[in-house]
């Protein structure tokens, strides 16, 4: 697999030994032994007493371990342009390779930018660069470079990559004071033309020319690069160091100035050339598989659906002891139904809860697409975000049966729990916490910036999606509001309880915080009618053991 990936990497212009021109460039170990400037390796660079100094670093192959920018262009092509745009980028790779090796490095990069960007809205490219790319960048930080780069008081990044792609990550996650990159052309209507602005792609002398205006008074103290085209700007610095090619472990994301809690995008794995090829070939078949899996879940009785799901590769693991079945009209002891308080991983949490219980459960939701509502095998009731109306509705639903609620209000992919809304704690003392987690191998089944209607499809398109539901003990009365506790105390206790079970970390972040980071808004949606529009609600009576 590793050898095949290197072959594809070479074909797609991303072999780190490629330096442009018809002949193969020198290996990294021989790079500074050629005629021209000589630079020591990064491990020889001291990181002590650098707080008052300035550093300028390249990105690919220097700050990042990977010397390939292809995965990040593929992410933009797929997330903004869609399936066919990403397929076009993959098919154009041979032409990019020819240009890169037989014309110039700049020409190859220009073609990659054109294929990836032409016709796309610049605002959406910027949004994907904020919500999608940082997660993959953060997983590939070079440890030696970060040791040096993070020790400097003034940090600058210069790269041939478009600035629109790398600026957010460089400034917000690496603490760069300024990010200098290739500038793209944008029409008056806000769409990228696919061409670059003068002076063009920042390679070689153009990269050096780009940083000269920034350092008019004094030259930078240290310059970091990984290839010959970086030598020009490195020569402008008092010290220059090369980052040699070689395998090394990435820096832990927790070591970065800003924690990686929120991110978006459908790909769960880095789309290297080989991975991108496999995913794009698989997706049409995966969509058919998703339709089959979803049809089984919607139309079959629950016990049959569970067997069919298991055969089709969907794993649902149940831990703990689910409570006994509740009468759908009066509930246990006339108290009404049980309120299941779940951690929120995807919009399928209540559906998987119903499968685990082997009985119907009503779910209250906030932001769910019409399509997801229509194909849901359980009853869904939208929240209005009006506290009094929502409280009245939840009480009414609990009076006739079980109810599932995700008080985080939105999903989080990383091992964190967002702040729990406390409204649910005021409405019943029959509360069962459920620690929900899931594992995806290829796709993410959530989206903050994309169409949420595709969320269940991407979940069931995954080769082997897994859900795990851990039923915890029902809260004793003394730990509920009926026992004298305040609602926020109950909510915080359940958050800590579920987090401890999952090994997650509790946070005070909310839905608004997530959407502010990913989408630049507060995540508000237009309130809907409270009546469920589930297309298959009439089938609920058939969905029993």
Short mmCIF file of N, CA, C and O in Angstrom, two decimals, residues 254 260-263 342-346 349 408 410-420 434-440 444 466-470 472 492-509:
data_model
loop_
_atom_site.label_atom_id
_atom_site.label_comp_id
_atom_site.label_asym_id
_atom_site.label_seq_id
_atom_site.Cartn_x
_atom_site.Cartn_y
_atom_site.Cartn_z
N UNK A 254 -2.95 18.59 20.67
CA UNK A 254 -3.10 19.31 21.93
C UNK A 254 -1.95 20.30 22.16
O UNK A 254 -2.06 21.21 22.98
N UNK A 260 -8.27 21.69 18.69
CA UNK A 260 -9.09 21.31 17.54
C UNK A 260 -10.34 20.60 18.06
O UNK A 260 -10.35 19.38 18.27
N UNK A 261 -11.40 21.36 18.28
CA UNK A 261 -12.65 20.80 18.81
C UNK A 261 -13.69 20.69 17.70
O UNK A 261 -14.38 19.67 17.58
N UNK A 262 -13.80 21.72 16.88
CA UNK A 262 -14.81 21.73 15.82
C UNK A 262 -14.16 21.64 14.45
O UNK A 262 -13.16 22.32 14.18
N UNK A 263 -14.70 20.80 13.61
CA UNK A 263 -14.29 20.76 12.21
C UNK A 263 -15.41 20.17 11.38
O UNK A 263 -16.35 19.56 11.90
N UNK A 342 -29.04 11.75 25.72
CA UNK A 342 -27.95 11.14 24.95
C UNK A 342 -26.86 12.16 24.59
O UNK A 342 -27.17 13.34 24.34
N UNK A 343 -25.63 11.70 24.55
CA UNK A 343 -24.59 12.49 23.90
C UNK A 343 -24.88 12.48 22.40
O UNK A 343 -25.47 11.53 21.87
N UNK A 344 -24.47 13.53 21.71
CA UNK A 344 -24.91 13.73 20.31
C UNK A 344 -23.75 13.55 19.35
O UNK A 344 -22.84 14.38 19.31
N UNK A 345 -23.78 12.48 18.55
CA UNK A 345 -22.72 12.22 17.58
C UNK A 345 -23.20 12.42 16.15
O UNK A 345 -22.50 12.99 15.32
N UNK A 346 -24.40 11.92 15.81
CA UNK A 346 -25.01 12.17 14.50
C UNK A 346 -26.51 12.29 14.70
O UNK A 346 -27.03 12.00 15.79
N UNK A 349 -28.63 9.25 16.25
CA UNK A 349 -28.59 8.82 17.64
C UNK A 349 -29.94 8.28 18.14
O UNK A 349 -29.99 7.18 18.69
N UNK A 408 -26.96 18.64 24.02
CA UNK A 408 -25.86 19.45 23.48
C UNK A 408 -26.38 20.39 22.39
O UNK A 408 -25.78 21.43 22.13
N UNK A 410 -26.20 20.14 19.26
CA UNK A 410 -25.50 19.95 18.00
C UNK A 410 -24.44 18.88 18.21
O UNK A 410 -24.13 18.52 19.35
N UNK A 411 -23.89 18.38 17.13
CA UNK A 411 -22.92 17.30 17.22
C UNK A 411 -21.50 17.83 17.39
O UNK A 411 -21.19 18.97 17.03
N UNK A 412 -20.64 16.99 17.93
CA UNK A 412 -19.22 17.28 18.03
C UNK A 412 -18.47 16.01 17.69
O UNK A 412 -18.74 14.95 18.25
N UNK A 413 -17.50 16.09 16.76
CA UNK A 413 -16.81 14.89 16.29
C UNK A 413 -15.66 14.48 17.19
O UNK A 413 -15.31 13.31 17.25
N UNK A 414 -15.05 15.43 17.85
CA UNK A 414 -13.89 15.15 18.68
C UNK A 414 -14.35 14.64 20.05
O UNK A 414 -15.53 14.73 20.40
N UNK A 415 -13.44 14.10 20.87
CA UNK A 415 -13.82 13.55 22.18
C UNK A 415 -14.12 14.62 23.21
O UNK A 415 -13.45 14.75 24.24
N UNK A 416 -15.11 15.44 22.92
CA UNK A 416 -15.55 16.50 23.82
C UNK A 416 -17.07 16.47 23.90
O UNK A 416 -17.74 16.08 22.94
N UNK A 417 -17.60 16.88 25.04
CA UNK A 417 -19.04 17.09 25.17
C UNK A 417 -19.29 18.58 25.32
O UNK A 417 -18.65 19.25 26.13
N UNK A 418 -20.24 19.09 24.54
CA UNK A 418 -20.61 20.49 24.65
C UNK A 418 -21.53 20.68 25.85
O UNK A 418 -22.01 19.72 26.46
N UNK A 419 -21.79 21.92 26.18
CA UNK A 419 -22.61 22.21 27.36
C UNK A 419 -24.03 21.68 27.17
O UNK A 419 -24.62 21.84 26.09
N UNK A 420 -24.58 21.07 28.19
CA UNK A 420 -25.94 20.53 28.13
C UNK A 420 -26.95 21.62 28.47
O UNK A 420 -26.82 22.30 29.50
N UNK A 434 -27.56 8.16 28.42
CA UNK A 434 -27.06 7.20 27.44
C UNK A 434 -25.79 7.77 26.82
O UNK A 434 -25.82 8.83 26.18
N UNK A 435 -24.68 7.08 27.02
CA UNK A 435 -23.40 7.50 26.43
C UNK A 435 -23.32 6.93 25.02
O UNK A 435 -23.17 5.71 24.85
N UNK A 436 -23.43 7.80 24.04
CA UNK A 436 -23.46 7.38 22.63
C UNK A 436 -22.14 7.74 21.97
O UNK A 436 -21.63 8.85 22.12
N UNK A 437 -21.58 6.81 21.24
CA UNK A 437 -20.38 7.07 20.45
C UNK A 437 -20.48 6.33 19.13
O UNK A 437 -21.26 5.38 19.00
N UNK A 438 -19.71 6.77 18.16
CA UNK A 438 -19.71 6.08 16.86
C UNK A 438 -18.33 6.12 16.25
O UNK A 438 -17.48 6.93 16.64
N UNK A 439 -18.08 5.22 15.33
CA UNK A 439 -16.80 5.16 14.62
C UNK A 439 -17.07 5.10 13.13
O UNK A 439 -17.85 4.27 12.66
N UNK A 440 -16.38 5.97 12.39
CA UNK A 440 -16.52 6.02 10.94
C UNK A 440 -15.14 5.77 10.32
O UNK A 440 -14.13 6.26 10.82
N UNK A 444 -17.69 11.26 7.34
CA UNK A 444 -18.36 11.80 8.51
C UNK A 444 -19.85 11.95 8.19
O UNK A 444 -20.22 12.36 7.09
N UNK A 466 -20.05 2.04 12.87
CA UNK A 466 -20.29 1.40 14.16
C UNK A 466 -20.91 2.40 15.14
O UNK A 466 -20.47 3.54 15.23
N UNK A 467 -21.94 1.95 15.83
CA UNK A 467 -22.57 2.73 16.89
C UNK A 467 -22.47 1.95 18.19
O UNK A 467 -22.63 0.73 18.21
N UNK A 468 -22.18 2.66 19.27
CA UNK A 468 -22.15 2.05 20.59
C UNK A 468 -22.98 2.87 21.55
O UNK A 468 -22.79 4.08 21.67
N UNK A 469 -23.94 2.21 22.21
CA UNK A 469 -24.82 2.89 23.16
C UNK A 469 -24.65 2.24 24.52
O UNK A 469 -24.86 1.02 24.67
N UNK A 470 -24.25 3.04 25.48
CA UNK A 470 -24.01 2.56 26.84
C UNK A 470 -25.11 3.13 27.75
O UNK A 470 -25.10 4.33 28.05
N UNK A 472 -26.71 3.95 31.05
CA UNK A 472 -26.31 4.13 32.44
C UNK A 472 -27.53 3.98 33.36
O UNK A 472 -28.67 3.91 32.89
N UNK A 492 -25.37 19.41 34.39
CA UNK A 492 -23.91 19.32 34.51
C UNK A 492 -23.47 17.96 35.03
O UNK A 492 -22.45 17.42 34.60
N UNK A 493 -24.25 17.40 35.96
CA UNK A 493 -23.92 16.09 36.50
C UNK A 493 -24.00 15.02 35.40
O UNK A 493 -23.11 14.17 35.29
N UNK A 494 -25.05 15.06 34.60
CA UNK A 494 -25.20 14.07 33.54
C UNK A 494 -24.11 14.25 32.48
O UNK A 494 -23.58 13.27 31.95
N UNK A 495 -23.75 15.50 32.19
CA UNK A 495 -22.66 15.74 31.24
C UNK A 495 -21.37 15.09 31.74
O UNK A 495 -20.67 14.41 30.97
N UNK A 496 -21.05 15.29 33.01
CA UNK A 496 -19.83 14.71 33.57
C UNK A 496 -19.91 13.18 33.59
O UNK A 496 -18.92 12.49 33.35
N UNK A 497 -21.10 12.66 33.89
CA UNK A 497 -21.30 11.21 33.96
C UNK A 497 -21.06 10.57 32.59
O UNK A 497 -20.34 9.57 32.48
N UNK A 498 -21.65 11.14 31.55
CA UNK A 498 -21.49 10.59 30.20
C UNK A 498 -20.05 10.78 29.73
O UNK A 498 -19.47 9.88 29.12
N UNK A 499 -19.48 11.94 30.00
CA UNK A 499 -18.09 12.20 29.59
C UNK A 499 -17.14 11.19 30.23
O UNK A 499 -16.23 10.67 29.57
N UNK A 500 -17.35 10.90 31.51
CA UNK A 500 -16.50 9.93 32.20
C UNK A 500 -16.64 8.54 31.61
O UNK A 500 -15.66 7.79 31.51
N UNK A 501 -17.84 8.19 31.20
CA UNK A 501 -18.07 6.87 30.60
C UNK A 501 -17.37 6.75 29.25
O UNK A 501 -16.80 5.70 28.93
N UNK A 502 -17.42 7.81 28.46
CA UNK A 502 -16.83 7.79 27.12
C UNK A 502 -15.34 8.13 27.10
O UNK A 502 -14.67 7.90 26.09
N UNK A 503 -14.84 8.67 28.20
CA UNK A 503 -13.46 9.15 28.20
C UNK A 503 -13.32 10.47 27.48
O UNK A 503 -12.25 10.80 26.95
N UNK A 504 -14.40 11.25 27.44
CA UNK A 504 -14.42 12.55 26.78
C UNK A 504 -14.14 13.65 27.79
O UNK A 504 -14.11 13.43 29.01
N UNK A 505 -13.97 14.85 27.27
CA UNK A 505 -13.73 16.03 28.11
C UNK A 505 -14.96 16.94 28.05
O UNK A 505 -15.50 17.20 26.97
N UNK A 506 -15.40 17.41 29.21
CA UNK A 506 -16.53 18.35 29.25
C UNK A 506 -16.05 19.76 28.85
O UNK A 506 -14.95 20.17 29.23
N UNK A 507 -16.88 20.47 28.11
CA UNK A 507 -16.58 21.85 27.75
C UNK A 507 -17.80 22.71 28.02
O UNK A 507 -18.90 22.19 28.24
N UNK A 508 -17.62 24.00 27.97
CA UNK A 508 -18.74 24.94 28.10
C UNK A 508 -19.15 25.49 26.74
O UNK A 508 -19.97 26.41 26.66
N UNK A 509 -18.59 24.92 25.66
CA UNK A 509 -18.95 25.37 24.32
C UNK A 509 -20.40 24.99 24.00
O UNK A 509 -20.91 23.96 24.47
#
